[in-house]
CSV table of C-alpha atoms and ligand atoms in Angstrom, one decimal:
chain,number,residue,atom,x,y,z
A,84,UNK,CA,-3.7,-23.6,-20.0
A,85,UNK,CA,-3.1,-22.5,-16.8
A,86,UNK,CA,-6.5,-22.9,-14.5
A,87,UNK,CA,-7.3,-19.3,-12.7
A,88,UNK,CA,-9.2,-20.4,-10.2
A,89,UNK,CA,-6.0,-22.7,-8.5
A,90,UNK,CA,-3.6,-19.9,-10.1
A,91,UNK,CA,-5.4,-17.2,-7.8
A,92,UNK,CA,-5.4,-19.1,-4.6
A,93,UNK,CA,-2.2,-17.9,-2.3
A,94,UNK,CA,-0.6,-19.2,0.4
A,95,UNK,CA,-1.8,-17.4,3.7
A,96,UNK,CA,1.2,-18.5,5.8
A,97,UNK,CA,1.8,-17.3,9.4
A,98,UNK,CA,5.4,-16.3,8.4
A,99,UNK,CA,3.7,-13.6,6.3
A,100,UNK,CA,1.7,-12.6,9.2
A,101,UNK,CA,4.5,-12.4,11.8
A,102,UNK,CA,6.2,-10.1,8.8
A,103,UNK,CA,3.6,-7.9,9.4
A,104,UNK,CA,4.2,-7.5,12.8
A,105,UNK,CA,1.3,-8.8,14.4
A,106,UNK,CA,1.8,-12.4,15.4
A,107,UNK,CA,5.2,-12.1,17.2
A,108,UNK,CA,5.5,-14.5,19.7
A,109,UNK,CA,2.5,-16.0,19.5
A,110,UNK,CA,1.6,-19.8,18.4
A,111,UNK,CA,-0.6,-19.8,15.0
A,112,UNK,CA,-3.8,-20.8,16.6
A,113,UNK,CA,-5.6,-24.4,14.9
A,114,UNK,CA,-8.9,-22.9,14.4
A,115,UNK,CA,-10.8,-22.5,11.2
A,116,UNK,CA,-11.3,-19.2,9.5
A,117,UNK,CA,-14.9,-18.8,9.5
A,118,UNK,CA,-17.7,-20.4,10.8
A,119,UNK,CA,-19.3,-23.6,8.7
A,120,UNK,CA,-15.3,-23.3,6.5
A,121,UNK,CA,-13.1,-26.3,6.9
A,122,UNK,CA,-10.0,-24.7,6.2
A,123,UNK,CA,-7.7,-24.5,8.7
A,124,UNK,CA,-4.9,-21.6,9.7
A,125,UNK,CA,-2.3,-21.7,7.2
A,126,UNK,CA,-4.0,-23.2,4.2
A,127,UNK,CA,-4.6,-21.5,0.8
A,128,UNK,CA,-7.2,-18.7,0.8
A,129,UNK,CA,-7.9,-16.8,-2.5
A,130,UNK,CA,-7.1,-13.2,-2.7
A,131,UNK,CA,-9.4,-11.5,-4.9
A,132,UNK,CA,-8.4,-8.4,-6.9
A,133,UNK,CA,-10.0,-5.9,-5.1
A,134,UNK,CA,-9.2,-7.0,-2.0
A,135,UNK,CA,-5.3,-7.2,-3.6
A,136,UNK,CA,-5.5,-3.6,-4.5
A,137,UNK,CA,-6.8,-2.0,-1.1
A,138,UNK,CA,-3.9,-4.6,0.9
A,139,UNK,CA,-1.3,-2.7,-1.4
A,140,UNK,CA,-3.1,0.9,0.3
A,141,UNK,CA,-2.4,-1.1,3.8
A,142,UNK,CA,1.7,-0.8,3.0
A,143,UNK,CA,1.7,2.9,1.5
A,144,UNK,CA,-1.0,3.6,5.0
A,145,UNK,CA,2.3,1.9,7.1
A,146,UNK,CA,4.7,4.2,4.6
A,147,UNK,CA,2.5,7.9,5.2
A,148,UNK,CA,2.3,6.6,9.1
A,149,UNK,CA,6.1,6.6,9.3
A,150,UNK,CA,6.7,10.1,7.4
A,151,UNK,CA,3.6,11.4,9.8
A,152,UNK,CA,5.8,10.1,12.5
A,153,UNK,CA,9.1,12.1,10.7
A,154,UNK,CA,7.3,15.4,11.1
A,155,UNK,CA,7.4,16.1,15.0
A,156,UNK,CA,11.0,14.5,14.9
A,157,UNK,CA,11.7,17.4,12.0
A,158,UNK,CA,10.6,20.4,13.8
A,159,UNK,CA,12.1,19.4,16.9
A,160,UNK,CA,15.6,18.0,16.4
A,161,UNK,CA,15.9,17.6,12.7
A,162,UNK,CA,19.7,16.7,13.1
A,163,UNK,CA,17.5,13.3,15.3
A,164,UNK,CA,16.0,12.0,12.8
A,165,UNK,CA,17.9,9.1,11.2
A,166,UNK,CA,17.5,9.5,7.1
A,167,UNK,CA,18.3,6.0,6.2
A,168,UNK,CA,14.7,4.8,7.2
A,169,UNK,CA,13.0,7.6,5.4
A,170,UNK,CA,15.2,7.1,1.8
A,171,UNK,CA,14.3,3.2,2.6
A,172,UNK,CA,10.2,4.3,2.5
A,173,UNK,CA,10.2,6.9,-0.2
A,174,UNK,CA,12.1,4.2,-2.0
A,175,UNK,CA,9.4,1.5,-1.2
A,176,UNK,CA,6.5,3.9,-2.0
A,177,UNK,CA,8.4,4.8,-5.2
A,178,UNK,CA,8.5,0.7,-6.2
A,179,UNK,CA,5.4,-0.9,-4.5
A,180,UNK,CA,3.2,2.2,-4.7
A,181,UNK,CA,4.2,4.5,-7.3
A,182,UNK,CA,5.7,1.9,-10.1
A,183,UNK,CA,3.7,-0.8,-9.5
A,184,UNK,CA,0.2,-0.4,-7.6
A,185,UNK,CA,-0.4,3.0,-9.1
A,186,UNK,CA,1.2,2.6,-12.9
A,187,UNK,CA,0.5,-1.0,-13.8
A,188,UNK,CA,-2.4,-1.5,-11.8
A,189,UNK,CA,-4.3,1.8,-11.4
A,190,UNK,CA,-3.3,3.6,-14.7
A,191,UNK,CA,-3.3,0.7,-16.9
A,192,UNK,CA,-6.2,-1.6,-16.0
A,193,UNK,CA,-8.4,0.3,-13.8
A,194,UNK,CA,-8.8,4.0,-14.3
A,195,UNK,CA,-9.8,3.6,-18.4
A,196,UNK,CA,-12.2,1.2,-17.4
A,197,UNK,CA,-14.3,3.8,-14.4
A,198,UNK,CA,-13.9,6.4,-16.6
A,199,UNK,CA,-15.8,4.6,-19.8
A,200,UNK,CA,-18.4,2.4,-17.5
A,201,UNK,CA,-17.8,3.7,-14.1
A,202,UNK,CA,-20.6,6.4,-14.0
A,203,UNK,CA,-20.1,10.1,-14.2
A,204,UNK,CA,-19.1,10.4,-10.7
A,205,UNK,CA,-16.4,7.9,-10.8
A,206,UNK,CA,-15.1,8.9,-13.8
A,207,UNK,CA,-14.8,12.4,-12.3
A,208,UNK,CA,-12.4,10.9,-9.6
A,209,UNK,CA,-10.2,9.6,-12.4
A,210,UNK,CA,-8.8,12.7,-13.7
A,211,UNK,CA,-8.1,14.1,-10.1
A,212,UNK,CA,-6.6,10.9,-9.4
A,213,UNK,CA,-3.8,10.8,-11.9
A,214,UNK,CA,-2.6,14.5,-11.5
A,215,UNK,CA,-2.1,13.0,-7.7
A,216,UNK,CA,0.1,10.3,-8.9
A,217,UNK,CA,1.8,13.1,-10.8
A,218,UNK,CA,2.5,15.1,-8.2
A,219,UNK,CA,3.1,12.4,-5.9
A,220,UNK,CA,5.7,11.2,-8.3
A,221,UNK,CA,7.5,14.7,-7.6
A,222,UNK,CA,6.9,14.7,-4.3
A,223,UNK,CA,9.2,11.5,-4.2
A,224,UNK,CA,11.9,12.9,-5.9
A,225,UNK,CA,12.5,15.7,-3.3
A,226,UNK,CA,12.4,13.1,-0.4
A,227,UNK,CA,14.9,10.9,-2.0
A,228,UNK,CA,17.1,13.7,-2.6
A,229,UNK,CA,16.5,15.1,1.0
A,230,UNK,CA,16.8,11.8,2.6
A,231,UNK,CA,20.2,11.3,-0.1
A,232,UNK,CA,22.3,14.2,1.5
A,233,UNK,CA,22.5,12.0,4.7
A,234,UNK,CA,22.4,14.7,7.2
A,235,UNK,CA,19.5,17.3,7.3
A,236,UNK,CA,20.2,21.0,7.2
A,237,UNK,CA,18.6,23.4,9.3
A,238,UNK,CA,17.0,25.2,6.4
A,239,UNK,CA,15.3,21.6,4.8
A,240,UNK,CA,13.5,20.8,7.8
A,241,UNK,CA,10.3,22.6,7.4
A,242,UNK,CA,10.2,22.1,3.8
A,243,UNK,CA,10.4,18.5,4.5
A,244,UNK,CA,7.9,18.8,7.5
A,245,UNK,CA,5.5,20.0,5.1
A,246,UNK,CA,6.2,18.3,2.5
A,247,UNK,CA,5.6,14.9,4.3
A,248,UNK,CA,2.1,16.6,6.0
A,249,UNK,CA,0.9,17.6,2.4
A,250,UNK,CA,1.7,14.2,0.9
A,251,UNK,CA,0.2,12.3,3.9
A,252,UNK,CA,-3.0,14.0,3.3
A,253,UNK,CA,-3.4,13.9,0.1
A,254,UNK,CA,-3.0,10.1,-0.1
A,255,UNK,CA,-5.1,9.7,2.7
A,256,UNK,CA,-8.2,11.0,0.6
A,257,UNK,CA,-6.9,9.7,-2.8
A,258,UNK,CA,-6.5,6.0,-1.4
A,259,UNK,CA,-9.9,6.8,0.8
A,260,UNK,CA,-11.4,7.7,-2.3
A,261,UNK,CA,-10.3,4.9,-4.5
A,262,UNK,CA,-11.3,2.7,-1.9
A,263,UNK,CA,-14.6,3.6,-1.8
A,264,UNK,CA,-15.8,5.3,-4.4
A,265,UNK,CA,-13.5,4.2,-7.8
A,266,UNK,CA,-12.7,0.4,-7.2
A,267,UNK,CA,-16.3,-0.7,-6.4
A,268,UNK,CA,-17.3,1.1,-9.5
A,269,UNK,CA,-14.7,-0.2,-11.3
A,270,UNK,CA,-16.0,-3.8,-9.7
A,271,UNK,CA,-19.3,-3.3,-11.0
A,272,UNK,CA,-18.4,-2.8,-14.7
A,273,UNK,CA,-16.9,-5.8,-14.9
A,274,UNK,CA,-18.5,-9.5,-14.7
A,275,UNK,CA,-17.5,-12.1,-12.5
A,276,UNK,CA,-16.2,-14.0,-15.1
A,277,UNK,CA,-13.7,-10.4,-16.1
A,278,UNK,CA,-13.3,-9.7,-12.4
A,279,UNK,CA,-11.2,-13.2,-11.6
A,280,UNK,CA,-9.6,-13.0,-14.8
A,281,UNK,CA,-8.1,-9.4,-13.7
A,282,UNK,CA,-7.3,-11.2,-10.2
A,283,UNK,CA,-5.2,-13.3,-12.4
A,284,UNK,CA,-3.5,-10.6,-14.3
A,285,UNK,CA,-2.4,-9.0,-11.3
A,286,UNK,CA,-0.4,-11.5,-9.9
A,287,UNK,CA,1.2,-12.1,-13.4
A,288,UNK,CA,2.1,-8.5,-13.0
A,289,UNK,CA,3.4,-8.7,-9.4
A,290,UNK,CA,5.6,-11.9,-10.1
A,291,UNK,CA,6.6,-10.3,-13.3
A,292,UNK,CA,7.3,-6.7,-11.6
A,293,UNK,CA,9.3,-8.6,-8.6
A,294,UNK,CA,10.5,-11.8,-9.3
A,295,UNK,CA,8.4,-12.7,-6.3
A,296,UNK,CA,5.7,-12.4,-4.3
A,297,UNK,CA,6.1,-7.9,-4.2
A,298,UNK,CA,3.3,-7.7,-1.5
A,299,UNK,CA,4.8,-10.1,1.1
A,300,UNK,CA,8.1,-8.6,0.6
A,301,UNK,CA,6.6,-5.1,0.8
A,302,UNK,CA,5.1,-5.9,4.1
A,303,UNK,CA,8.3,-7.2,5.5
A,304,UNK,CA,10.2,-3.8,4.6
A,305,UNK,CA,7.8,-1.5,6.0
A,306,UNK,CA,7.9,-3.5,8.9
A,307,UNK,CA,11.3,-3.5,9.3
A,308,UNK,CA,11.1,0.3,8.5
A,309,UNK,CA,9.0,0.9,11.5
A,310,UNK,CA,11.4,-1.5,13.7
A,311,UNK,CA,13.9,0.7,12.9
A,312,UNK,CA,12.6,4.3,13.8
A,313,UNK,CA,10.8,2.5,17.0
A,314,UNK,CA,7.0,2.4,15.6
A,315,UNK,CA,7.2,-1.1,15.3
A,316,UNK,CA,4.6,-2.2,18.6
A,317,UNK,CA,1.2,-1.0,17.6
A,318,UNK,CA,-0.1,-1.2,21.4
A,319,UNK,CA,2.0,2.6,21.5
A,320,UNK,CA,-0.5,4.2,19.8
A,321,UNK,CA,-3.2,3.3,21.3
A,322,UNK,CA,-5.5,6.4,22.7
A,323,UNK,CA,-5.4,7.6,26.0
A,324,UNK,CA,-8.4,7.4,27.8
A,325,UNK,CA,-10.9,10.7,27.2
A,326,UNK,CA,-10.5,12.9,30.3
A,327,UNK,CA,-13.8,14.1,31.8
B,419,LIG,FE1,-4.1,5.9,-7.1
B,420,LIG,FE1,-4.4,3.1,-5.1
């Protein structure tokens, strides 16, 4: 039998970092992780299953940043906006997000359990939740057909615009929500013992799903994504100082 404790523990490699876009250039630093640890950079860290399922939120956050990111392109110049990058999301949030984090994970494992032992509150969510992915699901469709035509027509630009603003917000507050108020609850009605074992089952899942490791290679796309419709250097968006 398989132990789960040396099944769970991942690889933390600087290669996966730089994929995210955040250690370009720069030399992996030889300091340990945490105070009192004696691991160093680059060796294996486990990745619990919570903390799996909010890093999966972090790639469809990078997806709903680039379609926010679509919308002023839209209403300005829609004939601008280069399509192949948008069908390339939609498509990821359709594999990563809606296929795997949301059907296998979310549906499957997580939602029957909240809404038995989660408390009334979080069981509430649950309901809410899945008529989301639903429309979500649908909300997909048009994008991919949109994005499909290759060129944008005068008259599917604000229906895209608003499409994309709609979408964004609502998985702002559904992922906020799950986040929050949903995956602790679900974390609480399960023991520790449960809790690792689910860990486990993920990753089976994942590998299964993608042959590989699906979040690495998600992370690599949307950054690649971002490269490509020139959101790829965070330092742009940071704020402009307040004016008096
Ligand atoms: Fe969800
Ligand atoms: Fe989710």
């Amino acid at each position: 039998m398989v132990n789960l404790v040396d099944k769970r523990r991942r690889l933390l490699t600087t290669a996966s970092l730089a994929g995210a876009g955040f250690l370009v250039g720069l030399r992996a630093p030889s300091r340990t992780f945490a105070a009192g640890s004696s691991k160093k950079f680059g060796q294996e860290k486990e990745v619990g299953a919570v903390e799996d399922l909010m890093r999966e939120h972090g790639v469809l956050h990078r997806a709903l940043l680039v379609y926010i990111e679509a919308v002023p392109r839209l209403r300005a110049n829609p004939g601008n906006l280069s399509l192949e990058p948008i069908a390339r999301t939609a498509k990821l949030f359709r594999s990563f997000g809606e296929d795997y984090h949301e059907r296998k994970l979310e549906e499957a494992h997580i939602f029957p359990v909240v809404k038995k032992a989660g408390g009334a509150a979080a069981a509430a969510y649950v309901d809410v939740l899945n008529a989301q992915h639903d429309r979500g699901r649908e909300v997909t469709d048009y994008i991919l057909t949109i994005a499909g035509k290759g060129s944008i027509g005068t008259s599917d630009a604000e229906p895209l615009a608003r499409a994309f603003e709609t979408f964004v917000l609502m998985y702002q507050n559904h992922t906020a929500r799950e986040d929050t108020v949903v995956f602790p609850a679900w974390r609480d009605a399960l023991s520790e013992r449960q809790l690792h074992q689910m860990g486990d089952k993920f990753e089976d899942i994942e590998h299964r799903t993608f042959g590989k490791d699906g979040f690495d290679d998600a992370v690599k796309q949307i950054a690649e994504i971002e490269q490509a419709l020139g959101l790829g250097d965070i330092a742009q968006f940071t704020a402009p100082p307040p004016r008096a």
